[in-house]
XYZ file of C-alpha atoms in Angstrom:
784
model
C -47.786 -2.177 18.527
C -43.969 -1.676 18.932
C -42.628 -2.637 22.395
C -41.291 0.477 24.267
C -37.677 0.095 25.002
C -34.382 2.244 24.952
C -32.531 2.169 21.624
C -30.135 4.102 19.673
C -30.470 5.506 16.105
C -27.301 5.733 14.110
C -26.598 6.891 10.635
C -23.597 6.892 8.674
C -22.805 10.281 6.251
C -19.735 10.363 3.604
C -17.684 13.173 3.324
C -20.065 14.927 0.739
C -22.966 15.031 2.978
C -24.631 11.724 1.325
C -26.207 9.489 3.885
C -24.665 6.109 3.449
C -26.044 3.924 6.458
C -29.442 4.032 8.302
C -30.430 1.517 11.493
C -33.654 0.214 12.481
C -33.520 2.591 15.342
C -33.372 5.594 12.891
C -36.301 4.085 10.996
C -38.092 3.840 14.504
C -37.198 7.504 15.144
C -38.138 9.348 12.072
C -40.077 6.927 10.085
C -38.349 6.733 6.845
C -37.356 2.824 5.725
C -33.658 2.766 4.624
C -34.067 2.840 1.048
C -35.863 6.207 1.172
C -32.945 8.114 2.559
C -29.569 6.044 1.831
C -28.239 7.997 -1.553
C -29.900 10.912 -0.314
C -28.065 14.268 1.378
C -28.350 14.536 5.108
C -29.191 18.015 4.985
C -32.573 16.564 3.407
C -33.735 15.642 6.824
C -32.840 18.844 8.592
C -36.271 21.035 9.116
C -33.478 24.059 9.211
C -30.043 25.369 10.206
C -28.432 23.751 7.327
C -25.426 26.342 6.988
C -25.087 26.218 11.126
C -24.742 22.318 10.971
C -22.338 22.715 8.425
C -20.164 25.368 10.144
C -20.380 23.037 13.327
C -18.951 20.134 11.388
C -16.284 22.178 9.773
C -12.639 20.925 10.979
C -13.847 18.598 13.836
C -13.126 15.179 14.444
C -16.531 14.943 16.814
C -19.686 17.432 17.685
C -22.754 16.956 20.031
C -25.603 19.023 20.364
C -29.252 19.769 19.420
C -30.435 19.130 15.821
C -34.027 19.928 14.336
C -35.378 16.749 12.353
C -38.459 16.211 10.511
C -40.050 13.016 10.907
C -41.891 11.141 8.097
C -45.193 12.550 9.183
C -44.258 16.205 9.091
C -43.630 16.286 12.774
C -40.507 18.346 14.092
C -38.406 16.704 16.154
C -35.221 18.517 18.404
C -33.127 15.542 19.020
C -29.880 15.075 20.643
C -26.969 13.814 18.356
C -23.444 12.737 18.988
C -21.333 12.924 15.574
C -17.843 11.187 15.496
C -15.639 11.789 12.349
C -14.230 8.328 11.290
C -10.892 8.527 9.539
C -9.943 4.424 8.573
C -6.618 3.445 7.655
C -7.735 3.122 4.175
C -10.442 4.884 2.152
C -12.332 7.962 2.842
C -13.637 8.806 5.993
C -17.464 9.297 7.376
C -19.146 10.257 10.101
C -21.045 8.556 12.416
C -24.311 9.908 14.096
C -26.087 8.554 17.274
C -29.121 9.762 19.283
C -30.155 7.839 22.221
C -33.835 7.160 22.483
C -34.966 6.511 26.321
C -37.936 4.457 27.023
C -38.169 5.799 30.525
C -37.366 8.765 32.672
C -33.718 9.110 34.301
C -33.685 6.819 37.555
C -33.673 9.021 40.653
C -30.495 10.396 41.901
C -29.501 8.953 45.443
C -28.962 10.441 48.740
C -26.895 13.746 48.696
C -23.698 12.187 50.176
C -23.608 9.687 47.903
C -24.394 11.958 44.861
C -21.428 14.193 46.124
C -19.346 11.308 46.385
C -19.932 10.426 42.778
C -20.053 13.472 41.073
C -16.817 14.909 42.951
C -15.024 11.623 42.964
C -11.183 12.228 41.919
C -11.541 9.068 39.347
C -13.911 9.270 36.483
C -16.858 7.317 36.736
C -19.778 5.951 34.664
C -22.507 3.564 35.608
C -24.269 1.717 32.883
C -27.367 -0.420 33.001
C -28.235 -3.822 32.534
C -28.635 -2.967 28.651
C -25.181 -1.659 28.834
C -26.328 2.118 28.151
C -25.080 4.673 30.068
C -26.981 6.502 32.897
C -24.559 8.461 34.917
C -21.353 9.900 34.401
C -19.315 12.003 36.998
C -17.787 15.301 36.358
C -14.401 14.035 35.759
C -15.047 11.584 33.020
C -17.189 14.444 31.381
C -13.938 16.589 31.519
C -11.923 13.593 30.167
C -14.046 12.885 27.642
C -14.885 16.341 26.720
C -18.727 15.388 26.577
C -21.726 16.302 28.860
C -23.474 13.484 30.853
C -26.582 14.636 28.700
C -24.801 13.642 25.346
C -23.580 10.320 26.433
C -26.642 9.088 28.416
C -28.445 6.338 26.513
C -25.660 5.498 24.348
C -23.292 2.417 24.378
C -19.601 2.966 25.037
C -18.812 1.656 21.517
C -21.041 5.049 20.209
C -19.654 7.395 23.013
C -15.939 6.382 22.443
C -15.704 4.411 18.963
C -12.746 2.187 18.584
C -10.887 -0.969 19.698
C -10.465 0.202 23.337
C -14.323 0.589 23.794
C -15.053 -2.762 22.148
C -12.686 -4.446 24.589
C -14.346 -2.601 27.670
C -17.939 -3.388 26.270
C -16.950 -7.037 26.212
C -15.796 -6.936 29.450
C -18.638 -4.942 30.733
C -20.934 -7.806 29.571
C -18.866 -10.241 31.491
C -19.101 -8.427 35.059
C -22.731 -8.342 34.385
C -22.807 -12.270 33.842
C -20.257 -13.401 36.159
C -20.877 -10.860 39.028
C -17.400 -10.192 39.219
C -15.065 -7.093 38.724
C -13.368 -7.301 35.335
C -10.388 -5.432 33.297
C -10.071 -4.035 30.023
C -6.439 -2.943 28.422
C -6.505 0.110 26.372
C -7.223 3.784 26.537
C -10.642 5.095 26.165
C -9.124 8.650 25.675
C -5.981 10.758 25.703
C -6.414 11.617 29.123
C -7.405 8.289 30.796
C -5.505 5.504 31.747
C -4.105 2.142 30.110
C -6.462 0.043 31.777
C -10.683 0.148 32.408
C -12.023 -1.197 35.708
C -15.498 -2.927 35.221
C -17.395 -3.397 39.022
C -21.006 -5.034 38.989
C -23.505 -3.405 40.890
C -25.719 -5.575 42.882
C -29.004 -5.321 44.964
C -29.663 -6.219 48.120
C -30.501 -9.779 46.846
C -27.199 -10.056 45.132
C -28.817 -9.578 41.554
C -26.518 -7.101 39.280
C -28.502 -4.564 38.366
C -25.829 -2.182 36.401
C -21.936 -1.922 36.151
C -19.560 0.838 37.287
C -16.797 1.921 34.603
C -14.015 3.304 36.263
C -10.845 4.689 34.321
C -8.223 6.139 36.209
C -6.386 9.133 34.502
C -2.292 8.474 33.827
C -1.441 11.043 37.000
C -3.708 8.850 39.042
C -2.031 5.691 37.872
C 1.427 6.752 38.681
C 0.644 8.343 42.165
C -1.750 5.702 43.318
C -1.737 2.412 41.313
C -4.371 -0.117 42.405
C -3.761 -3.367 44.231
C -4.018 -5.926 41.580
C -6.377 -8.942 42.471
C -5.011 -12.308 42.978
C -3.264 -13.404 40.303
C -2.742 -10.567 38.460
C 0.153 -9.424 37.047
C 0.919 -6.146 35.113
C -0.751 -5.647 31.894
C 1.746 -6.753 29.303
C 1.374 -5.355 26.023
C -0.180 -2.135 27.106
C 3.253 -0.292 28.320
C 4.716 3.017 27.161
C 8.111 1.683 27.371
C 10.460 -0.787 29.179
C 11.060 1.229 32.100
C 7.515 1.559 32.910
C 6.982 -2.388 32.297
C 9.839 -2.686 35.068
C 7.983 -0.237 37.590
C 4.881 -1.921 37.143
C 6.673 -5.057 38.431
C 7.773 -3.467 41.383
C 4.186 -2.182 41.728
C 2.563 -5.639 41.922
C 5.110 -7.450 43.916
C 5.928 -4.742 46.737
C 4.556 -5.106 49.195
C 2.617 -8.112 48.262
C 5.227 -10.355 47.759
C 8.432 -8.666 48.967
C 9.601 -5.399 50.826
C 12.236 -4.198 48.201
C 12.900 -4.795 44.971
C 15.075 -3.955 41.746
C 15.122 -4.407 38.266
C 18.279 -4.606 35.681
C 17.973 -4.926 32.103
C 20.681 -6.447 29.787
C 21.452 -4.006 26.699
C 21.522 -7.234 24.304
C 19.533 -10.033 25.655
C 21.446 -13.287 26.448
C 20.720 -16.150 24.180
C 22.641 -19.190 26.057
C 21.835 -20.799 29.353
C 24.361 -22.599 31.478
C 27.179 -20.598 30.105
C 30.321 -19.745 32.102
C 30.072 -16.768 34.440
C 31.707 -13.813 32.678
C 34.038 -11.816 34.738
C 31.309 -9.063 35.118
C 27.953 -8.288 33.878
C 27.092 -4.998 32.557
C 23.144 -4.084 33.141
C 20.922 -0.814 33.197
C 18.829 -0.492 36.259
C 15.195 -0.020 35.058
C 13.235 -0.177 38.360
C 13.519 0.102 42.081
C 10.820 0.013 44.933
C 10.363 -0.696 48.731
C 8.273 -0.292 51.530
C 6.670 2.312 53.152
C 6.268 4.411 50.151
C 7.562 2.715 47.453
C 11.156 4.912 47.127
C 13.971 2.728 48.493
C 16.054 4.652 50.916
C 19.984 5.285 51.003
C 22.274 5.778 48.155
C 23.854 3.727 45.444
C 22.961 3.277 41.850
C 19.545 4.713 40.678
C 17.009 4.141 37.923
C 18.702 4.709 34.737
C 21.962 4.148 35.728
C 24.509 1.674 34.723
C 25.048 -1.755 37.301
C 28.449 -3.378 36.983
C 27.771 -6.873 38.558
C 31.222 -8.767 39.386
C 30.798 -12.769 38.495
C 29.965 -13.934 42.057
C 26.953 -11.604 42.306
C 23.606 -12.890 43.066
C 22.696 -11.355 39.345
C 25.762 -12.743 37.514
C 25.046 -16.148 38.877
C 21.314 -15.833 37.910
C 21.758 -14.722 34.376
C 24.108 -17.483 34.040
C 21.969 -20.213 34.888
C 18.691 -18.548 33.565
C 16.511 -19.935 36.384
C 15.611 -18.505 39.696
C 17.846 -18.432 42.609
C 17.467 -17.900 46.257
C 20.002 -16.256 48.775
C 20.664 -15.594 52.468
C 21.877 -12.346 52.903
C 24.023 -13.775 56.125
C 26.124 -15.630 53.742
C 29.590 -14.543 53.624
C 29.724 -14.067 49.821
C 26.638 -12.128 49.623
C 27.255 -10.073 52.860
C 30.511 -8.854 51.082
C 28.660 -8.074 47.743
C 26.070 -6.459 49.241
C 28.152 -4.687 51.763
C 30.552 -3.109 48.700
C 28.648 -3.038 45.505
C 27.084 0.568 44.912
C 24.439 -1.650 42.972
C 23.203 -3.368 46.443
C 22.619 0.006 48.243
C 18.794 -0.748 47.875
C 19.359 -4.237 49.598
C 21.357 -2.661 52.134
C 19.271 0.192 52.714
C 16.171 -2.329 53.418
C 17.411 -4.521 55.872
C 16.518 -7.599 53.704
C 17.537 -11.324 54.889
C 16.072 -13.063 52.460
C 17.014 -12.203 48.622
C 15.244 -13.854 45.522
C 16.990 -13.523 41.936
C 14.723 -13.931 38.935
C 15.546 -13.739 35.385
C 13.461 -12.165 32.941
C 13.058 -14.723 30.339
C 11.372 -14.528 26.993
C 11.755 -16.992 24.126
C 14.311 -15.082 22.536
C 16.747 -15.110 25.373
C 17.030 -13.352 28.963
C 16.411 -9.685 28.800
C 17.695 -9.173 32.434
C 17.097 -9.798 36.465
C 14.450 -9.088 38.903
C 15.968 -8.984 42.194
C 13.207 -9.337 45.489
C 14.398 -8.845 49.155
C 12.289 -9.587 52.491
C 12.753 -8.617 56.103
C 13.768 -11.065 58.548
C 10.346 -11.077 60.490
C 8.564 -11.882 57.170
C 10.373 -14.964 56.992
C 12.506 -16.535 54.023
C 11.224 -16.576 50.387
C 9.006 -19.978 49.883
C 7.688 -22.242 47.004
C 4.877 -20.131 46.667
C 6.520 -17.049 46.822
C 8.881 -18.294 44.053
C 5.961 -19.266 41.840
C 4.616 -15.665 42.365
C 7.994 -14.136 41.261
C 8.014 -16.317 38.087
C 4.665 -15.443 36.786
C 4.852 -11.940 37.594
C 8.414 -11.500 36.324
C 7.301 -13.650 32.965
C 4.479 -11.160 32.527
C 6.884 -8.349 32.907
C 9.444 -9.623 30.791
C 6.750 -9.972 27.966
C 5.745 -6.382 28.288
C 9.462 -5.383 28.477
C 10.086 -7.335 25.209
C 6.966 -5.816 23.408
C 7.823 -2.361 24.557
C 11.229 -2.772 23.155
C 10.189 -4.236 19.874
C 7.618 -0.937 19.606
C 10.408 1.310 20.265
C 12.460 -0.789 17.363
C 10.033 -0.521 15.149
C 9.488 3.113 15.511
C 12.970 4.094 15.427
C 13.230 2.100 11.834
C 10.016 3.720 10.865
C 11.231 7.199 11.740
C 14.531 5.915 10.148
C 12.870 5.301 6.826
C 10.537 8.336 6.874
C 13.725 10.547 7.551
C 15.526 9.213 4.946
C 12.671 9.822 2.243
C 12.380 13.350 3.287
C 14.524 15.954 2.007
C 17.718 16.281 3.821
C 18.707 19.323 2.491
C 16.824 22.036 0.504
C 17.768 22.478 -3.311
C 19.473 25.156 -4.476
C 17.118 27.641 -6.564
C 16.606 31.381 -6.836
C 12.823 31.917 -6.903
C 11.675 31.211 -3.187
C 13.506 31.468 0.376
C 12.280 28.503 2.387
C 11.946 27.071 5.933
C 10.491 23.533 6.902
C 9.752 22.230 9.817
C 8.808 18.157 10.475
C 7.370 17.126 13.782
C 6.647 13.295 14.278
C 3.444 12.317 16.401
C 3.596 11.359 19.977
C 1.592 8.378 19.666
C 2.237 4.649 20.101
C 0.619 4.037 16.453
C 4.178 5.162 14.858
C 5.360 7.553 12.226
C 3.007 8.575 9.628
C 3.032 9.533 6.265
C 3.548 13.336 6.263
C 5.957 14.558 3.694
C 6.980 17.704 1.831
C 9.210 18.643 -1.204
C 10.893 21.390 -2.735
C 11.584 20.866 -6.586
C 13.613 23.049 -8.702
C 11.732 23.145 -12.561
C 12.755 24.407 -15.840
C 12.883 28.217 -16.307
C 13.885 29.310 -12.913
C 10.165 27.975 -11.393
C 9.950 25.855 -8.376
C 7.394 23.169 -7.233
C 6.375 23.225 -3.666
C 4.442 19.809 -2.333
C 3.208 18.813 1.141
C 0.903 15.511 1.325
C -0.398 13.097 4.272
C -0.889 9.374 3.774
C -3.668 7.691 5.691
C -2.583 5.529 8.378
C 1.023 5.363 10.418
C 3.934 3.014 10.716
C 6.085 1.306 7.922
C 3.752 1.289 5.571
C 2.511 4.594 5.573
C 6.290 5.597 5.060
C 6.783 3.331 2.280
C 3.457 4.459 0.677
C 4.897 8.115 1.524
C 8.060 7.704 -0.620
C 6.452 5.940 -3.460
C 4.152 8.869 -3.916
C 6.853 11.473 -3.348
C 8.885 9.660 -6.002
C 6.075 9.615 -8.165
C 5.482 13.378 -7.700
C 9.064 14.192 -8.608
C 8.727 12.271 -11.882
C 5.916 13.558 -13.072
C 6.927 17.173 -11.754
C 9.869 16.633 -14.422
C 7.825 15.973 -17.198
C 6.268 19.862 -16.293
C 2.970 18.916 -16.142
C 0.414 21.492 -14.780
C -0.841 21.016 -10.926
C -4.492 19.767 -11.894
C -2.913 17.474 -14.371
C -0.364 16.321 -12.233
C -2.616 15.415 -9.523
C -4.723 13.622 -12.062
C -1.926 11.105 -12.876
C -1.032 10.540 -9.048
C -4.667 9.727 -8.493
C -4.549 7.205 -11.177
C -1.199 6.015 -9.589
C -2.756 5.517 -6.040
C -5.795 3.525 -7.756
C -3.105 1.122 -9.208
C -1.309 0.874 -5.954
C -4.219 -0.331 -4.437
C -5.369 -2.836 -6.850
C -1.617 -4.106 -6.870
C -1.391 -4.237 -2.965
C -5.027 -5.482 -2.342
C -4.245 -8.268 -4.507
C -1.103 -9.316 -2.858
C -2.287 -8.935 0.524
C -6.033 -8.671 1.002
C -5.456 -8.047 4.919
C -3.174 -5.120 4.216
C -4.002 -2.223 6.792
C -3.695 0.238 3.892
C -4.690 0.344 0.433
C -2.033 2.053 -1.564
C -2.536 5.450 -0.331
C -6.101 5.596 -0.966
C -7.354 8.564 0.945
C -4.118 10.518 0.835
C -3.913 13.928 0.499
C -1.655 16.324 -1.174
C -0.896 20.127 -2.285
C 1.240 20.832 -5.266
C 2.313 24.556 -6.109
C 4.106 26.043 -8.811
C 5.642 29.326 -8.679
C 7.253 31.197 -11.503
C 9.420 34.281 -10.337
C 9.415 35.828 -14.037
C 5.530 36.191 -14.001
C 4.970 36.338 -10.442
C 2.191 33.867 -10.476
C 1.879 30.858 -8.517
C -0.505 27.520 -9.680
C -1.860 25.736 -6.986
C -4.226 22.601 -6.935
C -4.557 20.177 -3.979
C -6.250 16.687 -3.436
C -8.533 17.143 -0.270
C -5.613 18.773 1.111
C -5.861 22.139 3.743
C -5.448 25.264 1.477
C -2.375 27.077 1.797
C -1.850 30.424 3.567
C -0.389 33.659 2.011
C 0.476 36.722 3.594
C 1.188 39.863 1.650
C 3.978 42.076 1.797
C 1.928 44.353 4.015
C 1.115 41.898 6.379
C -2.938 40.475 5.370
C -3.363 37.048 5.962
C -5.634 35.243 3.602
C -6.534 31.251 2.449
C -5.803 30.691 -0.955
C -9.407 29.894 -2.280
C -8.169 26.716 -4.302
C -11.030 24.074 -5.126
C -10.625 21.292 -2.816
C -10.534 18.207 -4.935
C -11.166 14.802 -3.545
C -8.492 13.179 -1.727
C -6.462 10.417 -3.961
C -7.697 7.218 -4.938
C -11.236 7.939 -5.443
C -11.120 8.274 -8.973
C -12.947 9.823 -11.976
C -13.294 13.038 -9.724
C -11.740 16.412 -11.513
C -8.721 18.611 -9.942
C -9.004 21.927 -10.609
C -5.850 24.387 -10.275
C -5.959 28.093 -9.088
C -3.607 30.768 -10.446
C -2.750 33.610 -8.207
C -0.332 36.714 -8.570
C 1.785 36.784 -5.654
C 3.797 40.175 -5.161
C 7.242 39.881 -4.228
C 7.903 39.334 -0.528
C 4.689 37.472 -0.168
C 4.817 34.280 2.505
C 3.170 31.155 1.393
C 2.088 28.622 4.163
C 1.884 25.135 3.689
C 1.081 22.520 6.211
C -0.489 19.206 6.668
C -3.819 18.805 9.193
C -1.965 17.988 12.163
C -0.891 21.246 12.858
C -4.602 22.281 13.169
C -5.839 19.348 15.416
C -4.276 19.917 18.584
C -6.646 18.336 21.344
C -6.639 21.829 23.520
C -8.632 24.466 20.841
C -11.049 23.741 18.148
C -10.388 24.788 14.316
C -11.571 28.098 14.747
C -8.909 29.022 17.684
C -5.974 27.309 15.528
C -6.733 29.553 12.864
C -6.700 32.505 14.455
C -3.593 31.638 16.221
C -1.908 30.415 12.853
C -2.818 33.535 10.960
C -1.722 35.865 13.919
C 1.621 34.052 13.806
C 2.014 34.490 10.238
C 0.832 37.934 9.947
C 3.418 39.492 12.423
C 7.123 40.761 11.074
C 10.148 38.132 11.740
C 13.445 38.391 11.087
C 13.941 34.962 9.086
C 11.636 32.056 7.988
C 13.040 29.920 10.673
C 11.586 32.361 13.298
C 8.048 32.217 11.367
C 8.153 28.175 11.374
C 9.247 28.182 15.050
C 6.464 30.883 16.187
C 3.651 28.879 14.435
C 4.527 25.819 16.387
C 4.632 27.780 19.650
C 1.470 29.224 19.076
C -0.372 26.074 17.941
C 1.224 23.444 19.836
C 1.068 23.115 23.783
C 2.309 19.336 23.820
C 3.842 16.784 21.265
C 1.158 16.599 18.447
C -1.290 13.577 18.259
C -0.858 13.627 14.529
C 2.485 14.054 12.450
C 3.183 17.721 11.241
C 4.867 18.908 8.021
C 5.080 22.715 7.823
C 6.743 24.582 4.962
C 7.006 28.226 4.413
C 8.413 30.154 1.526
C 8.973 33.761 0.604
C 8.538 34.839 -3.046
C 11.443 36.633 -4.993
C 11.063 38.058 -8.463
C 13.082 37.933 -11.317
C 12.694 41.598 -12.755
C 12.909 42.914 -16.200
C 16.508 43.424 -16.430
C 17.430 39.718 -15.794
C 14.759 38.351 -18.501
C 14.904 39.335 -22.243
C 12.752 37.757 -25.009
C 12.284 38.198 -28.611
C 9.517 37.412 -31.312
C 11.365 35.483 -34.178
C 10.099 35.045 -37.879
C 9.388 31.384 -39.259
C 12.162 31.460 -41.943
C 15.636 30.139 -41.780
C 17.596 33.280 -41.898
C 16.386 34.235 -38.701
C 18.801 31.926 -36.914
C 21.738 34.375 -37.218
C 19.687 37.107 -35.834
C 18.581 34.921 -32.758
C 22.590 34.253 -32.147
C 23.442 37.857 -32.462
C 20.163 38.994 -30.221
C 21.902 36.273 -27.861
C 25.179 37.932 -27.609
C 24.566 41.022 -27.204
C 22.484 40.422 -24.370
C 25.090 38.247 -22.754
C 27.382 41.316 -23.069
C 25.085 43.584 -21.222
C 25.032 41.159 -18.775
C 28.796 40.879 -18.437
C 28.720 37.133 -19.415
C 30.747 37.214 -22.668
C 32.417 33.948 -21.152
C 29.611 32.358 -21.941
C 28.637 33.760 -25.600
C 30.005 30.844 -27.503
C 28.154 27.913 -25.906
C 25.106 29.823 -25.561
C 25.326 31.104 -29.425
C 25.571 27.089 -30.082
C 22.327 25.930 -28.031
C 20.300 28.818 -29.693
C 21.037 28.419 -32.987
C 20.009 24.787 -32.814
C 16.890 25.538 -30.761
C 15.976 28.007 -33.030
C 16.673 25.770 -36.211
C 14.461 23.265 -34.763
C 11.421 25.394 -34.080
C 11.630 26.494 -37.633
C 12.083 23.111 -39.207
C 9.829 21.318 -37.224
C 7.365 23.306 -35.118
C 4.946 26.023 -35.710
C 4.710 29.886 -35.711
C 4.784 31.913 -33.275
C 8.588 31.190 -32.474
C 10.038 33.052 -29.121
C 13.359 33.145 -27.753
C 14.052 33.970 -23.877
C 17.007 34.216 -21.922
C 16.821 34.057 -18.317
C 19.916 35.069 -15.836
C 19.249 33.924 -12.466
C 21.986 33.841 -10.054
C 24.912 31.392 -11.246
C 22.421 29.801 -13.980
C 21.727 31.027 -17.566
C 18.279 29.473 -19.192
C 17.880 29.691 -22.975
C 14.226 28.762 -24.171
C 12.793 28.682 -27.549
C 8.889 28.471 -27.823
C 6.248 27.237 -30.733
C 2.796 26.647 -30.989
C 3.572 22.640 -31.875
C 2.787 19.959 -29.602
C 5.472 17.940 -31.019
C 8.010 16.860 -28.361
C 11.579 16.923 -30.133
C 13.655 14.077 -29.219
C 17.358 13.028 -30.048
C 18.328 10.780 -32.742
C 21.454 8.933 -33.849
C 22.843 10.762 -36.968
C 25.214 8.631 -39.545
C 28.329 9.942 -40.550
C 27.134 11.522 -43.915
C 23.689 12.962 -42.923
C 23.581 16.691 -42.694
C 21.553 17.234 -39.657
C 20.313 14.938 -36.816
C 22.572 16.209 -34.511
C 21.354 19.473 -32.713
C 19.424 18.024 -29.512
C 22.796 15.676 -29.001
C 24.711 18.852 -29.300
C 22.343 20.640 -26.638
C 22.751 17.800 -24.449
C 26.453 17.797 -24.241
C 26.516 21.805 -24.070
C 24.025 22.289 -21.324
C 23.824 21.234 -17.564
C 20.042 20.113 -17.735
C 17.789 20.616 -20.721
C 14.147 19.336 -21.668
C 10.862 20.097 -22.674
C 7.831 21.525 -20.978
C 4.203 21.713 -22.601
C 1.889 24.702 -22.176
C -1.905 24.423 -22.644
C -0.765 25.264 -26.495
C 2.345 24.875 -28.016
C 6.074 23.641 -26.061
C 9.039 25.270 -24.678
C 12.668 23.282 -25.432
C 14.829 25.018 -22.830
C 18.579 24.432 -21.870
C 20.028 25.531 -18.847
C 24.109 26.081 -18.271
C 25.883 26.599 -15.034
C 28.174 30.014 -14.999
C 29.930 28.729 -12.353
C 31.802 26.263 -14.592
C 32.955 28.716 -17.227
């Protein structure tokens, strides 16, 4: 007989709905062995409500609720489950589904006053038992995690909020249980929780540890009421948002514990030499000020963010020159004169400090700046112990400032790389009116690999591309650049949308193999899991061909204002290999609106996917004076704050080339028809008022038609397109053979046709249709 104890049942389900993992707890709960269920559809275990579960999970990253499951013996079990959608840096995502199975009834609640205190505390609180399973959560934590206590009860922290921060907190919680001492764990458990989690052991009357209380202050609580650190603690290096916050935390841990007032001034460029001559003056930037009793130094002078100019004899300049701490008495005549006259010393005058300690912010690469601490006369001067503490705290702060500076520099570099890879200006084309927006994420993970592109194609057509590379940072941006270049290269070959994605899928697989062999520990796999949407619009036929690889479908707004999604087959994300892509072709009336976007637009944390879709449809459907206004309206409606993921948005309004600007003729398959083709072209150019282009166009049409008759197969068609400042000549034949230029010798009678076309045309090329090919040549009318 199995021992009755609390346990957790877990399962993993891939994007196709197939079970890929089955824990021992799941076997105990439902009776199925792992081989019996792994590889089968997860819906096979559902007793009912298949469609409802699919709808509930669509577009979400987390879901909790009750589902009816069938036990192996036929019993129906109504189980509360918590499901997390996991998207790793490499590979396709999956769902982690967990359910806690309690062994005993919920422990009794406490006295009313204690219960009210716990539930209504302004700090997020949770209690975990000796097995590190949640037994209580207060209302503030429920709100911060957007989960009810019932959905979390019986689960470990790593199952409630999967991620590195929960693993760190779990280790600290176990240490608190074993040692009986409070612990701290760095990292945020949620967007609305603070940078540090505090784990406090709860002891009974005999001093035995029975549970652990988790407290995770919200960001607003951290800034308004920072907890006093335990002895020996310092500012948590490596978890700071920026250099200013690192400097401010130094003030929080040293005032009033070590000093009555303090200031932190930073150099713009770290100094790398110690013991150098004192310069005439040192220019710094004030990063922090703090004083008792309320943290704000009284008086006027140089404030946070302002420039501090320190003369050669000032304490800051001397400390930086020596690269070691220095202790001063403010009654010293030189120091008193500096304190009385320098605006940067106003904080010291206002505090009435008698003892002044200047400590350099040292890192292995040099000196970042200086921290100065002041003490009232009644507390006595700084001594050796205070100097040791000041050096310890300042060293930790310097590490945090350096890391924050490195993160900022890395993010700036990544953003510069990504900006350089995105189109700076949209290319000239007459098929679509286009507006775009790109918003980088507000997270510390760095910018991602979202991109968009507009690519003019032959025959006045235009390709639109939107893609989203998995991951963030330099690697994601570099991968985005490689894929964007590949799309442009494949588009230049005029591949159909579905074939282009197939070639791009093969490329991602090769990149992943190359990258994996070169760097097995790489945090990305050459773009595996990247999503992409590729659309080609033809203003002559007014048809749009679209294919997508795991990307959200485009939205279309009719000229009458009706909004709908194009029902494009989803296709797998890039890099999975062996799975087909399908294209949808739709007719778009002139004046239709086409909206392409990345999923960050619909994943705002303050509303679910259905609300986001309603808002996007409403924003797209309302009339607007310009596409720029449409973009701004969509972002305003869907975003109430900086996004958690990068967002690329491309909005295009279709134009049409009417029949009076397009002329086509069916030609016979005989050499004498070449003269007739030249006459057709000349007459049409005269009708368009383009007589100056007649000579060049005659030559190109003659050579293209001759090649089609000599090397191609009937039927043969000639088409001329007049689009703004461009004139396009096209000849179609049903042969799939690609023409190419060859070197003609002096006495050869042929072989110069395509060479002549290449010299006369601005651009020329070949595009293959499902049957046959079209050779085209484009000339600029502005050069005539």
